[in-house]
Every structure is written in C-alpha cells, then in structure tokens.
C-alpha cells in the first residue's frame, strides 16, 4: 500500500484501530485520505467521532482546490454520493494527491 510517509501510515492505522473500522472499506478509504498529511489531519480531527465523519465540519475549513477535491473524493467513497468531479480533479492534482486518490479508490474497491 502506498503511503506518503511514516506519519501517514501511522495516522491511518491509528484511525482504523481507534474507531474499530478495520473491515469497513468505506471508512478505510475515507480515513486513508483524512490521514494523508498533517494539514488535513489537523483540520479534520475534530470532525471524526465515534458517531461517524461529519462531512459538513470537514468542508467548513478553508482548503486549496487540490485538497478540497481530494476530500470530495473521500466523501464520495464513504457515502457513495457527493459532488466529486473527476475531470476537474485530474487537472488540479499534483502527483502526490493523484497517488493518494488512486490508493483510496483501491481501498474502497478491495479493502486493500
């Protein structure tokens, strides 16, 4: 599995363990993106609870277009609905965000 760095890997597995979602591919795909880097994790930490992911809370933060599109993908993979625009994302993402997106899609499809 692709991780940007050790912190990404640690944060991803920490979220899965904390919320006991190791068999839930929707949560795993969302957690993968929500733990992708410290900026995302810092801003969304308060939006993740045992009751679920508060997507309104996530989108209240100020995001660059690349991050916002990544988070819209996370919401779509989690809820199977949302406002994600793939064509727009492909034009906006750098290689890092593209790789994060691809791995999240793989997780959602196969749960690894």
Short mmCIF file of N, CA and C in Angstrom, two decimals:
data_model
loop_
_atom_site.label_atom_id
_atom_site.label_comp_id
_atom_site.label_asym_id
_atom_site.label_seq_id
_atom_site.Cartn_x
_atom_site.Cartn_y
_atom_site.Cartn_z
N UNK A 1 0.84 -1.17 0.00
CA UNK A 1 0.00 0.00 0.00
C UNK A 1 0.89 1.24 0.00
N UNK A 2 0.50 2.25 -0.77
CA UNK A 2 1.26 3.49 -0.87
C UNK A 2 0.93 4.42 0.30
N UNK A 3 1.95 4.89 0.99
CA UNK A 3 1.81 5.94 2.00
C UNK A 3 2.81 7.03 1.67
N UNK A 4 2.40 8.28 1.86
CA UNK A 4 3.27 9.40 1.56
C UNK A 4 4.50 9.39 2.46
N UNK A 5 4.29 9.04 3.73
CA UNK A 5 5.40 8.97 4.68
C UNK A 5 4.96 8.12 5.88
N UNK A 6 5.84 7.98 6.83
CA UNK A 6 5.55 7.15 8.00
C UNK A 6 4.41 7.73 8.84
N UNK A 7 4.32 9.06 8.92
CA UNK A 7 3.24 9.69 9.68
C UNK A 7 1.88 9.36 9.06
N UNK A 8 1.82 9.36 7.73
CA UNK A 8 0.57 9.00 7.05
C UNK A 8 0.17 7.57 7.41
N UNK A 9 1.11 6.66 7.33
CA UNK A 9 0.83 5.27 7.67
C UNK A 9 0.39 5.13 9.12
N UNK A 10 1.11 5.75 10.02
CA UNK A 10 0.78 5.67 11.45
C UNK A 10 -0.60 6.25 11.74
N UNK A 11 -0.89 7.42 11.16
CA UNK A 11 -2.19 8.06 11.39
C UNK A 11 -3.33 7.24 10.82
N UNK A 12 -3.13 6.65 9.64
CA UNK A 12 -4.16 5.80 9.02
C UNK A 12 -4.49 4.62 9.92
N UNK A 13 -3.47 3.89 10.34
CA UNK A 13 -3.72 2.72 11.18
C UNK A 13 -4.24 3.11 12.56
N UNK A 14 -3.85 4.26 13.04
CA UNK A 14 -4.36 4.75 14.32
C UNK A 14 -5.87 5.02 14.24
N UNK A 15 -6.31 5.66 13.17
CA UNK A 15 -7.75 5.93 12.99
C UNK A 15 -8.54 4.62 12.89
N UNK A 16 -8.03 3.69 12.11
CA UNK A 16 -8.72 2.41 11.95
C UNK A 16 -8.84 1.69 13.29
N UNK A 17 -7.76 1.68 14.05
CA UNK A 17 -7.78 1.00 15.35
C UNK A 17 -8.68 1.73 16.35
N UNK A 18 -8.55 3.03 16.42
CA UNK A 18 -9.32 3.81 17.39
C UNK A 18 -10.82 3.63 17.18
N UNK A 19 -11.26 3.67 15.93
CA UNK A 19 -12.69 3.59 15.65
C UNK A 19 -13.14 2.19 15.25
N UNK A 20 -12.23 1.22 15.34
CA UNK A 20 -12.52 -0.19 15.07
C UNK A 20 -13.20 -0.39 13.71
N UNK A 21 -12.55 0.13 12.67
CA UNK A 21 -13.10 0.08 11.31
C UNK A 21 -12.22 -0.72 10.36
N UNK A 22 -11.53 -1.73 10.87
CA UNK A 22 -10.57 -2.47 10.05
C UNK A 22 -11.21 -3.37 8.99
N UNK A 23 -12.53 -3.50 9.00
CA UNK A 23 -13.19 -4.28 7.95
C UNK A 23 -14.19 -3.43 7.17
N UNK A 24 -14.24 -2.17 7.42
CA UNK A 24 -15.20 -1.27 6.76
C UNK A 24 -14.49 -0.48 5.66
N UNK A 25 -14.67 -0.93 4.42
CA UNK A 25 -13.92 -0.33 3.32
C UNK A 25 -14.29 1.13 3.07
N UNK A 26 -15.51 1.55 3.41
CA UNK A 26 -15.88 2.94 3.25
C UNK A 26 -15.10 3.82 4.22
N UNK A 27 -15.05 3.42 5.47
CA UNK A 27 -14.27 4.16 6.47
C UNK A 27 -12.79 4.12 6.13
N UNK A 28 -12.31 2.95 5.73
CA UNK A 28 -10.88 2.82 5.45
C UNK A 28 -10.45 3.75 4.32
N UNK A 29 -11.26 3.85 3.26
CA UNK A 29 -10.93 4.74 2.14
C UNK A 29 -10.95 6.20 2.61
N UNK A 30 -11.96 6.58 3.38
CA UNK A 30 -12.03 7.95 3.88
C UNK A 30 -10.88 8.23 4.84
N UNK A 31 -10.61 7.32 5.76
CA UNK A 31 -9.52 7.52 6.72
C UNK A 31 -8.18 7.63 6.00
N UNK A 32 -8.02 6.90 4.92
CA UNK A 32 -6.77 6.97 4.16
C UNK A 32 -6.52 8.41 3.69
N UNK A 33 -7.55 9.03 3.13
CA UNK A 33 -7.41 10.41 2.67
C UNK A 33 -7.33 11.38 3.85
N UNK A 34 -8.14 11.17 4.86
CA UNK A 34 -8.17 12.09 6.01
C UNK A 34 -6.88 12.05 6.83
N UNK A 35 -6.08 11.04 6.62
CA UNK A 35 -4.79 10.95 7.32
C UNK A 35 -3.61 11.22 6.40
N UNK A 36 -3.88 11.70 5.19
CA UNK A 36 -2.84 11.81 4.15
C UNK A 36 -1.70 12.74 4.53
N UNK A 37 -1.97 13.81 5.22
CA UNK A 37 -0.88 14.68 5.68
C UNK A 37 -1.32 15.46 6.90
N UNK A 38 -0.38 16.14 7.50
CA UNK A 38 -0.66 16.81 8.77
C UNK A 38 -1.67 17.95 8.63
N UNK A 39 -1.67 18.64 7.50
CA UNK A 39 -2.66 19.73 7.32
C UNK A 39 -4.08 19.18 7.34
N UNK A 40 -4.31 18.13 6.57
CA UNK A 40 -5.64 17.53 6.55
C UNK A 40 -5.98 17.00 7.93
N UNK A 41 -5.10 16.20 8.48
CA UNK A 41 -5.39 15.56 9.78
C UNK A 41 -5.67 16.59 10.85
N UNK A 42 -4.89 17.66 10.90
CA UNK A 42 -5.08 18.69 11.91
C UNK A 42 -6.45 19.37 11.76
N UNK A 43 -6.85 19.66 10.54
CA UNK A 43 -8.10 20.36 10.31
C UNK A 43 -9.34 19.48 10.50
N UNK A 44 -9.23 18.18 10.26
CA UNK A 44 -10.41 17.32 10.32
C UNK A 44 -10.51 16.48 11.58
N UNK A 45 -9.52 16.53 12.41
CA UNK A 45 -9.51 15.68 13.61
C UNK A 45 -10.80 15.84 14.42
N UNK A 46 -11.26 17.06 14.57
CA UNK A 46 -12.47 17.31 15.36
C UNK A 46 -13.75 16.85 14.65
N UNK A 47 -13.64 16.54 13.36
CA UNK A 47 -14.80 16.14 12.56
C UNK A 47 -15.02 14.63 12.57
N UNK A 48 -14.10 13.89 13.14
CA UNK A 48 -14.19 12.44 13.21
C UNK A 48 -14.51 12.04 14.64
N UNK A 49 -15.64 11.34 14.80
CA UNK A 49 -16.05 10.90 16.13
C UNK A 49 -16.51 9.45 16.04
N UNK A 50 -16.84 8.88 17.17
CA UNK A 50 -17.36 7.52 17.17
C UNK A 50 -18.72 7.44 16.46
N UNK A 51 -19.41 8.56 16.34
CA UNK A 51 -20.69 8.60 15.63
C UNK A 51 -20.50 8.62 14.11
N UNK A 52 -19.30 8.94 13.63
CA UNK A 52 -19.03 8.95 12.21
C UNK A 52 -18.16 10.13 11.79
N UNK A 53 -18.18 10.43 10.52
CA UNK A 53 -17.43 11.55 9.96
C UNK A 53 -18.43 12.65 9.63
N UNK A 54 -18.22 13.81 10.20
CA UNK A 54 -19.09 14.95 9.95
C UNK A 54 -18.55 15.71 8.74
N UNK A 55 -19.10 15.42 7.57
CA UNK A 55 -18.58 16.00 6.34
C UNK A 55 -18.83 17.49 6.26
N UNK A 56 -19.93 17.98 6.86
CA UNK A 56 -20.15 19.43 6.90
C UNK A 56 -19.02 20.11 7.66
N UNK A 57 -18.61 19.51 8.74
CA UNK A 57 -17.49 20.02 9.53
C UNK A 57 -16.21 20.04 8.68
N UNK A 58 -15.96 18.98 7.95
CA UNK A 58 -14.76 18.88 7.11
C UNK A 58 -14.73 20.03 6.11
N UNK A 59 -15.86 20.30 5.48
CA UNK A 59 -15.88 21.31 4.41
C UNK A 59 -16.04 22.74 4.92
N UNK A 60 -16.17 22.92 6.22
CA UNK A 60 -16.18 24.27 6.79
C UNK A 60 -14.77 24.87 6.81
N UNK A 61 -13.77 24.03 6.74
CA UNK A 61 -12.39 24.51 6.74
C UNK A 61 -12.05 25.15 5.39
N UNK A 62 -11.00 25.95 5.40
CA UNK A 62 -10.51 26.59 4.18
C UNK A 62 -9.52 25.63 3.52
N UNK A 63 -9.82 25.19 2.30
CA UNK A 63 -9.00 24.22 1.58
C UNK A 63 -8.57 24.77 0.23
N UNK A 64 -7.37 24.42 -0.19
CA UNK A 64 -6.98 24.69 -1.58
C UNK A 64 -7.82 23.79 -2.47
N UNK A 65 -7.87 24.10 -3.77
CA UNK A 65 -8.72 23.30 -4.66
C UNK A 65 -8.26 21.84 -4.73
N UNK A 66 -6.95 21.61 -4.69
CA UNK A 66 -6.45 20.23 -4.73
C UNK A 66 -6.88 19.43 -3.52
N UNK A 67 -6.76 20.03 -2.35
CA UNK A 67 -7.20 19.35 -1.13
C UNK A 67 -8.71 19.17 -1.11
N UNK A 68 -9.44 20.21 -1.50
CA UNK A 68 -10.91 20.12 -1.47
C UNK A 68 -11.38 18.97 -2.38
N UNK A 69 -10.79 18.85 -3.55
CA UNK A 69 -11.17 17.76 -4.46
C UNK A 69 -10.83 16.39 -3.86
N UNK A 70 -9.72 16.30 -3.17
CA UNK A 70 -9.35 15.05 -2.51
C UNK A 70 -10.37 14.71 -1.42
N UNK A 71 -10.80 15.70 -0.68
CA UNK A 71 -11.79 15.49 0.37
C UNK A 71 -13.16 15.17 -0.20
N UNK A 72 -13.50 15.77 -1.34
CA UNK A 72 -14.75 15.42 -2.00
C UNK A 72 -14.72 13.97 -2.47
N UNK A 73 -13.56 13.51 -2.92
CA UNK A 73 -13.42 12.09 -3.27
C UNK A 73 -13.62 11.23 -2.03
N UNK A 74 -13.02 11.61 -0.91
CA UNK A 74 -13.18 10.85 0.33
C UNK A 74 -14.65 10.73 0.71
N UNK A 75 -15.38 11.84 0.60
CA UNK A 75 -16.81 11.83 0.92
C UNK A 75 -17.57 10.90 -0.03
N UNK A 76 -17.25 10.96 -1.31
CA UNK A 76 -17.92 10.12 -2.30
C UNK A 76 -17.63 8.65 -2.05
N UNK A 77 -16.39 8.31 -1.75
CA UNK A 77 -16.04 6.92 -1.47
C UNK A 77 -16.71 6.44 -0.19
N UNK A 78 -16.91 7.33 0.76
CA UNK A 78 -17.53 6.99 2.03
C UNK A 78 -19.04 6.82 1.89
N UNK A 79 -19.69 7.78 1.27
CA UNK A 79 -21.15 7.81 1.21
C UNK A 79 -21.73 7.27 -0.09
N UNK A 80 -20.90 7.01 -1.07
CA UNK A 80 -21.35 6.62 -2.42
C UNK A 80 -22.20 7.71 -3.06
N UNK A 81 -21.97 8.94 -2.62
CA UNK A 81 -22.61 10.10 -3.22
C UNK A 81 -21.77 11.32 -2.86
N UNK A 82 -22.03 12.41 -3.53
CA UNK A 82 -21.27 13.62 -3.25
C UNK A 82 -21.14 14.46 -4.51
N UNK A 83 -20.22 15.41 -4.47
CA UNK A 83 -20.08 16.37 -5.57
C UNK A 83 -18.77 16.22 -6.31
N UNK A 84 -18.10 15.12 -6.15
CA UNK A 84 -16.77 14.93 -6.72
C UNK A 84 -16.79 15.01 -8.25
N UNK A 85 -15.84 15.77 -8.82
CA UNK A 85 -15.72 15.96 -10.27
C UNK A 85 -14.34 15.44 -10.70
N UNK A 86 -14.31 14.25 -11.28
CA UNK A 86 -13.05 13.61 -11.64
C UNK A 86 -12.24 14.43 -12.64
N UNK A 87 -12.86 14.94 -13.67
CA UNK A 87 -12.13 15.70 -14.68
C UNK A 87 -11.46 16.92 -14.06
N UNK A 88 -12.17 17.61 -13.20
CA UNK A 88 -11.60 18.78 -12.52
C UNK A 88 -10.43 18.35 -11.63
N UNK A 89 -10.60 17.24 -10.92
CA UNK A 89 -9.55 16.74 -10.02
C UNK A 89 -8.28 16.38 -10.79
N UNK A 90 -8.43 15.71 -11.91
CA UNK A 90 -7.25 15.31 -12.68
C UNK A 90 -6.45 16.51 -13.15
N UNK A 91 -7.12 17.62 -13.41
CA UNK A 91 -6.43 18.84 -13.81
C UNK A 91 -5.80 19.57 -12.63
N UNK A 92 -6.34 19.38 -11.44
CA UNK A 92 -5.89 20.13 -10.27
C UNK A 92 -4.84 19.41 -9.43
N UNK A 93 -4.87 18.09 -9.44
CA UNK A 93 -3.99 17.33 -8.55
C UNK A 93 -2.56 17.27 -9.04
N UNK A 94 -1.65 17.36 -8.09
CA UNK A 94 -0.26 17.03 -8.37
C UNK A 94 -0.10 15.51 -8.24
N UNK A 95 1.08 15.00 -8.47
CA UNK A 95 1.30 13.55 -8.44
C UNK A 95 1.00 12.97 -7.05
N UNK A 96 1.35 13.69 -6.01
CA UNK A 96 1.10 13.24 -4.64
C UNK A 96 -0.40 13.02 -4.41
N UNK A 97 -1.22 14.02 -4.72
CA UNK A 97 -2.67 13.89 -4.50
C UNK A 97 -3.27 12.82 -5.41
N UNK A 98 -2.76 12.70 -6.62
CA UNK A 98 -3.24 11.66 -7.52
C UNK A 98 -2.97 10.28 -6.94
N UNK A 99 -1.78 10.05 -6.42
CA UNK A 99 -1.45 8.75 -5.83
C UNK A 99 -2.30 8.45 -4.60
N UNK A 100 -2.55 9.47 -3.79
CA UNK A 100 -3.43 9.30 -2.62
C UNK A 100 -4.83 8.90 -3.10
N UNK A 101 -5.34 9.58 -4.12
CA UNK A 101 -6.66 9.28 -4.65
C UNK A 101 -6.73 7.85 -5.18
N UNK A 102 -5.73 7.45 -5.94
CA UNK A 102 -5.74 6.10 -6.53
C UNK A 102 -5.72 5.02 -5.46
N UNK A 103 -4.92 5.22 -4.42
CA UNK A 103 -4.87 4.22 -3.35
C UNK A 103 -6.20 4.18 -2.59
N UNK A 104 -6.82 5.32 -2.35
CA UNK A 104 -8.11 5.34 -1.67
C UNK A 104 -9.17 4.61 -2.49
N UNK A 105 -9.14 4.78 -3.80
CA UNK A 105 -10.07 4.07 -4.67
C UNK A 105 -9.83 2.56 -4.58
N UNK A 106 -8.56 2.16 -4.57
CA UNK A 106 -8.25 0.73 -4.44
C UNK A 106 -8.75 0.17 -3.11
N UNK A 107 -8.57 0.94 -2.05
CA UNK A 107 -9.05 0.50 -0.73
C UNK A 107 -10.56 0.32 -0.76
N UNK A 108 -11.25 1.29 -1.32
CA UNK A 108 -12.73 1.23 -1.36
C UNK A 108 -13.20 0.05 -2.18
N UNK A 109 -12.52 -0.25 -3.26
CA UNK A 109 -12.92 -1.38 -4.11
C UNK A 109 -12.59 -2.72 -3.48
N UNK A 110 -11.39 -2.83 -2.91
CA UNK A 110 -10.91 -4.13 -2.44
C UNK A 110 -10.65 -4.22 -0.95
N UNK A 111 -10.78 -3.12 -0.23
CA UNK A 111 -10.40 -3.06 1.19
C UNK A 111 -8.95 -3.50 1.35
N UNK A 112 -8.09 -3.02 0.45
CA UNK A 112 -6.62 -3.18 0.38
C UNK A 112 -6.31 -3.69 -0.95
#
